Amino acid sequence: MKIDSCQYLTVNPLAVVPPSLITLATSLCEYYGLAQRSGRVDTCLAGIRLFRIDGYRKYSPQMYEQGIVIILQGRKIGHLNQHQFNYDPQRCLLVTTPYPIVCETFASHEQPLMGINIDFDITVIGQLVAMIEAQQHSRFDSEGSCGVATTQMTDRMYRSVEQLLEVLHDPLDAQVLGPSLIRQLFYYLLHSEQGYLLAQYCE
């Protein structure tokens, strides 16, 4: 039995991407020196990286580590064997097994692709899984999966991401407030359509 896997999607299946995400992403790129170039940098909070790509890239192989990829502007298509993953501001990517994924990036100089990578924290996720399963008196499904999937963003996820982007502008804010916001985001992801995949990461 899957634990309320579509609970939030049923309530709000068409969550609206907040316009503030692009403003915050642009501001973060300026803060971390990515405003005029493509690249990826560590932020002031361990386990979170900011990336920016200012042009179209066709079938570029990339090594994806375990974590979440949240696109704030632009979109990507990932190819893994027979699987294809479309992710953009409305769908984030979950990777529970490291894979070399061939990606096609849709971006331009005027509208660069911007996003963040968030590493998984097995301790935090494990605690959340235990709490949810104890409350629901059932366990997450162990469905077959290639270890990579996309899931729909919800209003609750957007609010967590917005607050996280805000605190990443200040090292002290990030250290004090960031961990709780990441924990909150993990919690919402566990209730998403692919929540079982995140739960499997802790097994």
PDB file of C-alpha atoms in Angstrom:
ATOM      1  CA  MET A   1       0.000   0.000   0.000  1.00  0.00           C
ATOM      2  CA  LYS A   2       1.383   3.366  -1.000  1.00  0.00           C
ATOM      3  CA  ILE A   3       1.019   6.057   1.656  1.00  0.00           C
ATOM      4  CA  ASP A   4      -1.231   8.828   0.300  1.00  0.00           C
ATOM      5  CA  SER A   5       1.117   9.171  -2.647  1.00  0.00           C
ATOM      6  CA  CYS A   6      -1.091  11.639  -4.514  1.00  0.00           C
ATOM      7  CA  GLN A   7      -2.500  13.472  -1.512  1.00  0.00           C
ATOM      8  CA  TYR A   8      -1.369  16.943  -2.539  1.00  0.00           C
ATOM      9  CA  LEU A   9      -1.689  16.369  -6.277  1.00  0.00           C
ATOM     10  CA  THR A  10      -5.367  15.571  -5.833  1.00  0.00           C
ATOM     11  CA  VAL A  11      -5.911  18.766  -3.871  1.00  0.00           C
ATOM     12  CA  ASN A  12      -3.965  20.940  -6.269  1.00  0.00           C
ATOM     13  CA  PRO A  13      -3.055  19.144  -9.517  1.00  0.00           C
ATOM     14  CA  LEU A  14      -2.292  22.368 -11.396  1.00  0.00           C
ATOM     15  CA  ALA A  15       0.011  24.277  -9.070  1.00  0.00           C
ATOM     16  CA  VAL A  16       1.070  27.612 -10.542  1.00  0.00           C
ATOM     17  CA  VAL A  17       4.784  28.353 -10.858  1.00  0.00           C
ATOM     18  CA  PRO A  18       5.415  31.504  -8.760  1.00  0.00           C
ATOM     19  CA  PRO A  19       6.887  34.328 -10.897  1.00  0.00           C
ATOM     20  CA  SER A  20       9.160  35.128  -7.952  1.00  0.00           C
ATOM     21  CA  LEU A  21      11.169  31.971  -8.646  1.00  0.00           C
ATOM     22  CA  ILE A  22      12.795  33.531 -11.712  1.00  0.00           C
ATOM     23  CA  THR A  23      13.501  36.769  -9.839  1.00  0.00           C
ATOM     24  CA  LEU A  24      15.081  34.881  -6.953  1.00  0.00           C
ATOM     25  CA  ALA A  25      17.052  32.597  -9.282  1.00  0.00           C
ATOM     26  CA  THR A  26      18.397  35.580 -11.232  1.00  0.00           C
ATOM     27  CA  SER A  27      19.369  37.309  -8.010  1.00  0.00           C
ATOM     28  CA  LEU A  28      21.114  34.162  -6.751  1.00  0.00           C
ATOM     29  CA  CYS A  29      23.102  33.865  -9.981  1.00  0.00           C
ATOM     30  CA  GLU A  30      24.304  37.433  -9.471  1.00  0.00           C
ATOM     31  CA  TYR A  31      25.152  36.730  -5.824  1.00  0.00           C
ATOM     32  CA  TYR A  32      27.197  33.631  -6.711  1.00  0.00           C
ATOM     33  CA  GLY A  33      28.882  35.054  -9.810  1.00  0.00           C
ATOM     34  CA  LEU A  34      26.881  33.185 -12.457  1.00  0.00           C
ATOM     35  CA  ALA A  35      24.993  36.132 -13.931  1.00  0.00           C
ATOM     36  CA  GLN A  36      27.102  36.324 -17.101  1.00  0.00           C
ATOM     37  CA  ARG A  37      28.234  32.735 -17.606  1.00  0.00           C
ATOM     38  CA  SER A  38      27.194  29.104 -17.595  1.00  0.00           C
ATOM     39  CA  GLY A  39      28.340  26.904 -14.748  1.00  0.00           C
ATOM     40  CA  ARG A  40      27.594  25.320 -11.412  1.00  0.00           C
ATOM     41  CA  VAL A  41      28.687  26.550  -7.985  1.00  0.00           C
ATOM     42  CA  ASP A  42      28.312  25.523  -4.368  1.00  0.00           C
ATOM     43  CA  THR A  43      26.057  27.738  -2.281  1.00  0.00           C
ATOM     44  CA  CYS A  44      26.603  28.795   1.319  1.00  0.00           C
ATOM     45  CA  LEU A  45      24.590  25.772   2.468  1.00  0.00           C
ATOM     46  CA  ALA A  46      26.320  22.391   2.164  1.00  0.00           C
ATOM     47  CA  GLY A  47      24.615  20.002  -0.229  1.00  0.00           C
ATOM     48  CA  ILE A  48      23.005  22.664  -2.414  1.00  0.00           C
ATOM     49  CA  ARG A  49      24.455  23.800  -5.728  1.00  0.00           C
ATOM     50  CA  LEU A  50      23.257  26.476  -8.144  1.00  0.00           C
ATOM     51  CA  PHE A  51      23.583  26.035 -11.902  1.00  0.00           C
ATOM     52  CA  ARG A  52      23.013  28.185 -14.961  1.00  0.00           C
ATOM     53  CA  ILE A  53      23.153  27.378 -18.711  1.00  0.00           C
ATOM     54  CA  ASP A  54      22.773  30.221 -21.197  1.00  0.00           C
ATOM     55  CA  GLY A  55      22.200  28.312 -24.428  1.00  0.00           C
ATOM     56  CA  TYR A  56      20.731  25.221 -26.049  1.00  0.00           C
ATOM     57  CA  ARG A  57      22.745  22.032 -25.541  1.00  0.00           C
ATOM     58  CA  LYS A  58      22.014  18.879 -27.500  1.00  0.00           C
ATOM     59  CA  TYR A  59      22.505  15.459 -25.955  1.00  0.00           C
ATOM     60  CA  SER A  60      25.188  16.329 -23.441  1.00  0.00           C
ATOM     61  CA  PRO A  61      26.165  13.411 -21.132  1.00  0.00           C
ATOM     62  CA  GLN A  62      26.134  14.331 -17.447  1.00  0.00           C
ATOM     63  CA  MET A  63      26.756  12.334 -14.287  1.00  0.00           C
ATOM     64  CA  TYR A  64      23.808  12.716 -11.928  1.00  0.00           C
ATOM     65  CA  GLU A  65      24.402  12.036  -8.248  1.00  0.00           C
ATOM     66  CA  GLN A  66      21.721  11.127  -5.702  1.00  0.00           C
ATOM     67  CA  GLY A  67      19.460  14.077  -5.007  1.00  0.00           C
ATOM     68  CA  ILE A  68      16.861  16.459  -6.389  1.00  0.00           C
ATOM     69  CA  VAL A  69      17.142  18.683  -9.439  1.00  0.00           C
ATOM     70  CA  ILE A  70      14.792  21.666  -9.352  1.00  0.00           C
ATOM     71  CA  ILE A  71      14.559  23.778 -12.503  1.00  0.00           C
ATOM     72  CA  LEU A  72      13.648  27.416 -11.875  1.00  0.00           C
ATOM     73  CA  GLN A  73      13.677  28.535 -15.532  1.00  0.00           C
ATOM     74  CA  GLY A  74      14.099  26.612 -18.784  1.00  0.00           C
ATOM     75  CA  ARG A  75      13.707  22.877 -19.240  1.00  0.00           C
ATOM     76  CA  LYS A  76      15.618  19.661 -19.809  1.00  0.00           C
ATOM     77  CA  ILE A  77      14.981  16.257 -21.310  1.00  0.00           C
ATOM     78  CA  GLY A  78      17.010  13.421 -19.858  1.00  0.00           C
ATOM     79  CA  HIS A  79      17.580  10.099 -21.632  1.00  0.00           C
ATOM     80  CA  LEU A  80      18.501   6.954 -19.687  1.00  0.00           C
ATOM     81  CA  ASN A  81      18.371   3.774 -21.781  1.00  0.00           C
ATOM     82  CA  GLN A  82      14.736   3.473 -22.862  1.00  0.00           C
ATOM     83  CA  HIS A  83      13.525   6.050 -20.327  1.00  0.00           C
ATOM     84  CA  GLN A  84      12.950   9.756 -21.019  1.00  0.00           C
ATOM     85  CA  PHE A  85      12.507  12.404 -18.336  1.00  0.00           C
ATOM     86  CA  ASN A  86      11.084  15.877 -18.933  1.00  0.00           C
ATOM     87  CA  TYR A  87      11.790  18.291 -16.114  1.00  0.00           C
ATOM     88  CA  ASP A  88      11.155  22.001 -15.852  1.00  0.00           C
ATOM     89  CA  PRO A  89       9.733  24.483 -13.284  1.00  0.00           C
ATOM     90  CA  GLN A  90       6.636  22.281 -12.933  1.00  0.00           C
ATOM     91  CA  ARG A  91       8.374  18.928 -12.494  1.00  0.00           C
ATOM     92  CA  CYS A  92      11.508  18.222 -10.467  1.00  0.00           C
ATOM     93  CA  LEU A  93      13.850  15.276 -10.972  1.00  0.00           C
ATOM     94  CA  LEU A  94      14.572  12.667  -8.283  1.00  0.00           C
ATOM     95  CA  VAL A  95      17.723  10.588  -8.620  1.00  0.00           C
ATOM     96  CA  THR A  96      18.216   7.803  -6.083  1.00  0.00           C
ATOM     97  CA  THR A  97      20.922   5.903  -7.985  1.00  0.00           C
ATOM     98  CA  PRO A  98      23.923   7.678  -9.577  1.00  0.00           C
ATOM     99  CA  TYR A  99      23.613   7.526 -13.365  1.00  0.00           C
ATOM    100  CA  PRO A 100      25.227   9.047 -16.464  1.00  0.00           C
ATOM    101  CA  ILE A 101      22.204  10.671 -18.104  1.00  0.00           C
ATOM    102  CA  VAL A 102      22.255  12.173 -21.593  1.00  0.00           C
ATOM    103  CA  CYS A 103      20.516  15.554 -21.375  1.00  0.00           C
ATOM    104  CA  GLU A 104      19.071  17.978 -23.881  1.00  0.00           C
ATOM    105  CA  THR A 105      18.912  21.514 -22.473  1.00  0.00           C
ATOM    106  CA  PHE A 106      16.484  24.161 -23.718  1.00  0.00           C
ATOM    107  CA  ALA A 107      17.745  27.637 -22.850  1.00  0.00           C
ATOM    108  CA  SER A 108      18.954  30.869 -24.433  1.00  0.00           C
ATOM    109  CA  HIS A 109      21.050  33.890 -23.521  1.00  0.00           C
ATOM    110  CA  GLU A 110      17.851  35.867 -22.937  1.00  0.00           C
ATOM    111  CA  GLN A 111      16.209  33.088 -20.911  1.00  0.00           C
ATOM    112  CA  PRO A 112      18.948  30.928 -19.390  1.00  0.00           C
ATOM    113  CA  LEU A 113      18.204  27.685 -17.662  1.00  0.00           C
ATOM    114  CA  MET A 114      18.598  28.122 -13.905  1.00  0.00           C
ATOM    115  CA  GLY A 115      18.169  25.612 -11.123  1.00  0.00           C
ATOM    116  CA  ILE A 116      19.481  23.988  -7.971  1.00  0.00           C
ATOM    117  CA  ASN A 117      20.731  20.534  -6.992  1.00  0.00           C
ATOM    118  CA  ILE A 118      19.880  19.329  -3.483  1.00  0.00           C
ATOM    119  CA  ASP A 119      21.713  16.310  -2.088  1.00  0.00           C
ATOM    120  CA  PHE A 120      19.705  13.707  -0.209  1.00  0.00           C
ATOM    121  CA  ASP A 121      20.199  13.476   3.548  1.00  0.00           C
ATOM    122  CA  ILE A 122      19.603   9.820   4.405  1.00  0.00           C
ATOM    123  CA  THR A 123      19.265  10.569   8.130  1.00  0.00           C
ATOM    124  CA  VAL A 124      16.580  13.218   7.691  1.00  0.00           C
ATOM    125  CA  ILE A 125      14.676  11.278   5.033  1.00  0.00           C
ATOM    126  CA  GLY A 126      14.837   8.108   7.126  1.00  0.00           C
ATOM    127  CA  GLN A 127      13.364   9.925  10.124  1.00  0.00           C
ATOM    128  CA  LEU A 128      10.530  11.300   8.010  1.00  0.00           C
ATOM    129  CA  VAL A 129       9.768   7.922   6.446  1.00  0.00           C
ATOM    130  CA  ALA A 130       9.589   6.304   9.902  1.00  0.00           C
ATOM    131  CA  MET A 131       7.257   9.026  11.182  1.00  0.00           C
ATOM    132  CA  ILE A 132       4.933   8.815   8.180  1.00  0.00           C
ATOM    133  CA  GLU A 133       4.756   5.032   8.218  1.00  0.00           C
ATOM    134  CA  ALA A 134       4.063   5.011  11.970  1.00  0.00           C
ATOM    135  CA  GLN A 135       1.293   7.584  11.566  1.00  0.00           C
ATOM    136  CA  GLN A 136      -0.310   5.812   8.588  1.00  0.00           C
ATOM    137  CA  HIS A 137       0.223   2.286   9.989  1.00  0.00           C
ATOM    138  CA  SER A 138       1.475   1.108   6.601  1.00  0.00           C
ATOM    139  CA  ARG A 139       4.634   1.129   4.538  1.00  0.00           C
ATOM    140  CA  PHE A 140       5.621   2.756   1.282  1.00  0.00           C
ATOM    141  CA  ASP A 141       5.358   0.547  -1.775  1.00  0.00           C
ATOM    142  CA  SER A 142       8.584  -0.947  -3.107  1.00  0.00           C
ATOM    143  CA  GLU A 143       7.662  -0.434  -6.736  1.00  0.00           C
ATOM    144  CA  GLY A 144      10.069  -1.234  -9.520  1.00  0.00           C
ATOM    145  CA  SER A 145      12.008   1.784 -10.710  1.00  0.00           C
ATOM    146  CA  CYS A 146      15.182   2.643 -12.582  1.00  0.00           C
ATOM    147  CA  GLY A 147      16.111   5.003  -9.738  1.00  0.00           C
ATOM    148  CA  VAL A 148      15.301   8.177 -11.674  1.00  0.00           C
ATOM    149  CA  ALA A 149      11.902   9.856 -12.023  1.00  0.00           C
ATOM    150  CA  THR A 150      10.199  13.235 -12.211  1.00  0.00           C
ATOM    151  CA  THR A 151       7.418  14.407  -9.929  1.00  0.00           C
ATOM    152  CA  GLN A 152       4.938  17.255 -10.084  1.00  0.00           C
ATOM    153  CA  MET A 153       5.742  20.340  -8.033  1.00  0.00           C
ATOM    154  CA  THR A 154       2.976  21.488  -5.683  1.00  0.00           C
ATOM    155  CA  ASP A 155       2.160  24.811  -4.067  1.00  0.00           C
ATOM    156  CA  ARG A 156       3.679  23.591  -0.813  1.00  0.00           C
ATOM    157  CA  MET A 157       6.892  22.596  -2.549  1.00  0.00           C
ATOM    158  CA  TYR A 158       7.056  25.969  -4.300  1.00  0.00           C
ATOM    159  CA  ARG A 159       6.741  27.795  -0.991  1.00  0.00           C
ATOM    160  CA  SER A 160       9.593  25.760   0.495  1.00  0.00           C
ATOM    161  CA  VAL A 161      11.774  26.393  -2.565  1.00  0.00           C
ATOM    162  CA  GLU A 162      11.013  30.119  -2.506  1.00  0.00           C
ATOM    163  CA  GLN A 163      12.040  30.406   1.134  1.00  0.00           C
ATOM    164  CA  LEU A 164      15.138  28.325   0.478  1.00  0.00           C
ATOM    165  CA  LEU A 165      16.221  30.594  -2.390  1.00  0.00           C
ATOM    166  CA  GLU A 166      15.726  33.610  -0.150  1.00  0.00           C
ATOM    167  CA  VAL A 167      17.909  32.300   2.682  1.00  0.00           C
ATOM    168  CA  LEU A 168      20.654  31.242   0.244  1.00  0.00           C
ATOM    169  CA  HIS A 169      21.384  34.958  -0.223  1.00  0.00           C
ATOM    170  CA  ASP A 170      22.782  35.133   3.308  1.00  0.00           C
ATOM    171  CA  PRO A 171      25.241  32.632   4.868  1.00  0.00           C
ATOM    172  CA  LEU A 172      23.840  32.989   8.391  1.00  0.00           C
ATOM    173  CA  ASP A 173      20.222  32.719   7.251  1.00  0.00           C
ATOM    174  CA  ALA A 174      21.181  29.647   5.236  1.00  0.00           C
ATOM    175  CA  GLN A 175      22.865  27.918   8.172  1.00  0.00           C
ATOM    176  CA  VAL A 176      20.069  28.690  10.648  1.00  0.00           C
ATOM    177  CA  LEU A 177      16.971  28.305   8.478  1.00  0.00           C
ATOM    178  CA  GLY A 178      18.099  26.222   5.514  1.00  0.00           C
ATOM    179  CA  PRO A 179      18.104  22.734   7.110  1.00  0.00           C
ATOM    180  CA  SER A 180      14.481  23.024   8.250  1.00  0.00           C
ATOM    181  CA  LEU A 181      13.391  24.153   4.782  1.00  0.00           C
ATOM    182  CA  ILE A 182      15.155  21.211   3.161  1.00  0.00           C
ATOM    183  CA  ARG A 183      13.526  18.857   5.662  1.00  0.00           C
ATOM    184  CA  GLN A 184      10.163  20.395   4.817  1.00  0.00           C
ATOM    185  CA  LEU A 185      10.775  19.866   1.099  1.00  0.00           C
ATOM    186  CA  PHE A 186      11.738  16.220   1.662  1.00  0.00           C
ATOM    187  CA  TYR A 187       8.500  15.754   3.599  1.00  0.00           C
ATOM    188  CA  TYR A 188       6.388  17.148   0.766  1.00  0.00           C
ATOM    189  CA  LEU A 189       8.260  15.022  -1.781  1.00  0.00           C
ATOM    190  CA  LEU A 190       7.490  11.902   0.241  1.00  0.00           C
ATOM    191  CA  HIS A 191       3.802  12.708  -0.275  1.00  0.00           C
ATOM    192  CA  SER A 192       4.242  13.199  -4.020  1.00  0.00           C
ATOM    193  CA  GLU A 193       3.477  10.730  -6.797  1.00  0.00           C
ATOM    194  CA  GLN A 194       7.066   9.458  -6.605  1.00  0.00           C
ATOM    195  CA  GLY A 195       7.358   9.516  -2.815  1.00  0.00           C
ATOM    196  CA  TYR A 196       8.011   5.768  -2.696  1.00  0.00           C
ATOM    197  CA  LEU A 197      11.208   6.351  -4.693  1.00  0.00           C
ATOM    198  CA  LEU A 198      12.527   8.744  -2.061  1.00  0.00           C
ATOM    199  CA  ALA A 199      11.579   6.250   0.666  1.00  0.00           C
ATOM    200  CA  GLN A 200      13.450   3.488  -1.147  1.00  0.00           C
ATOM    201  CA  TYR A 201      16.622   5.554  -0.905  1.00  0.00           C
ATOM    202  CA  CYS A 202      16.699   4.872   2.847  1.00  0.00           C
ATOM    203  CA  GLU A 203      16.312   1.111   2.569  1.00  0.00           C
TER     204      GLU A 203
END
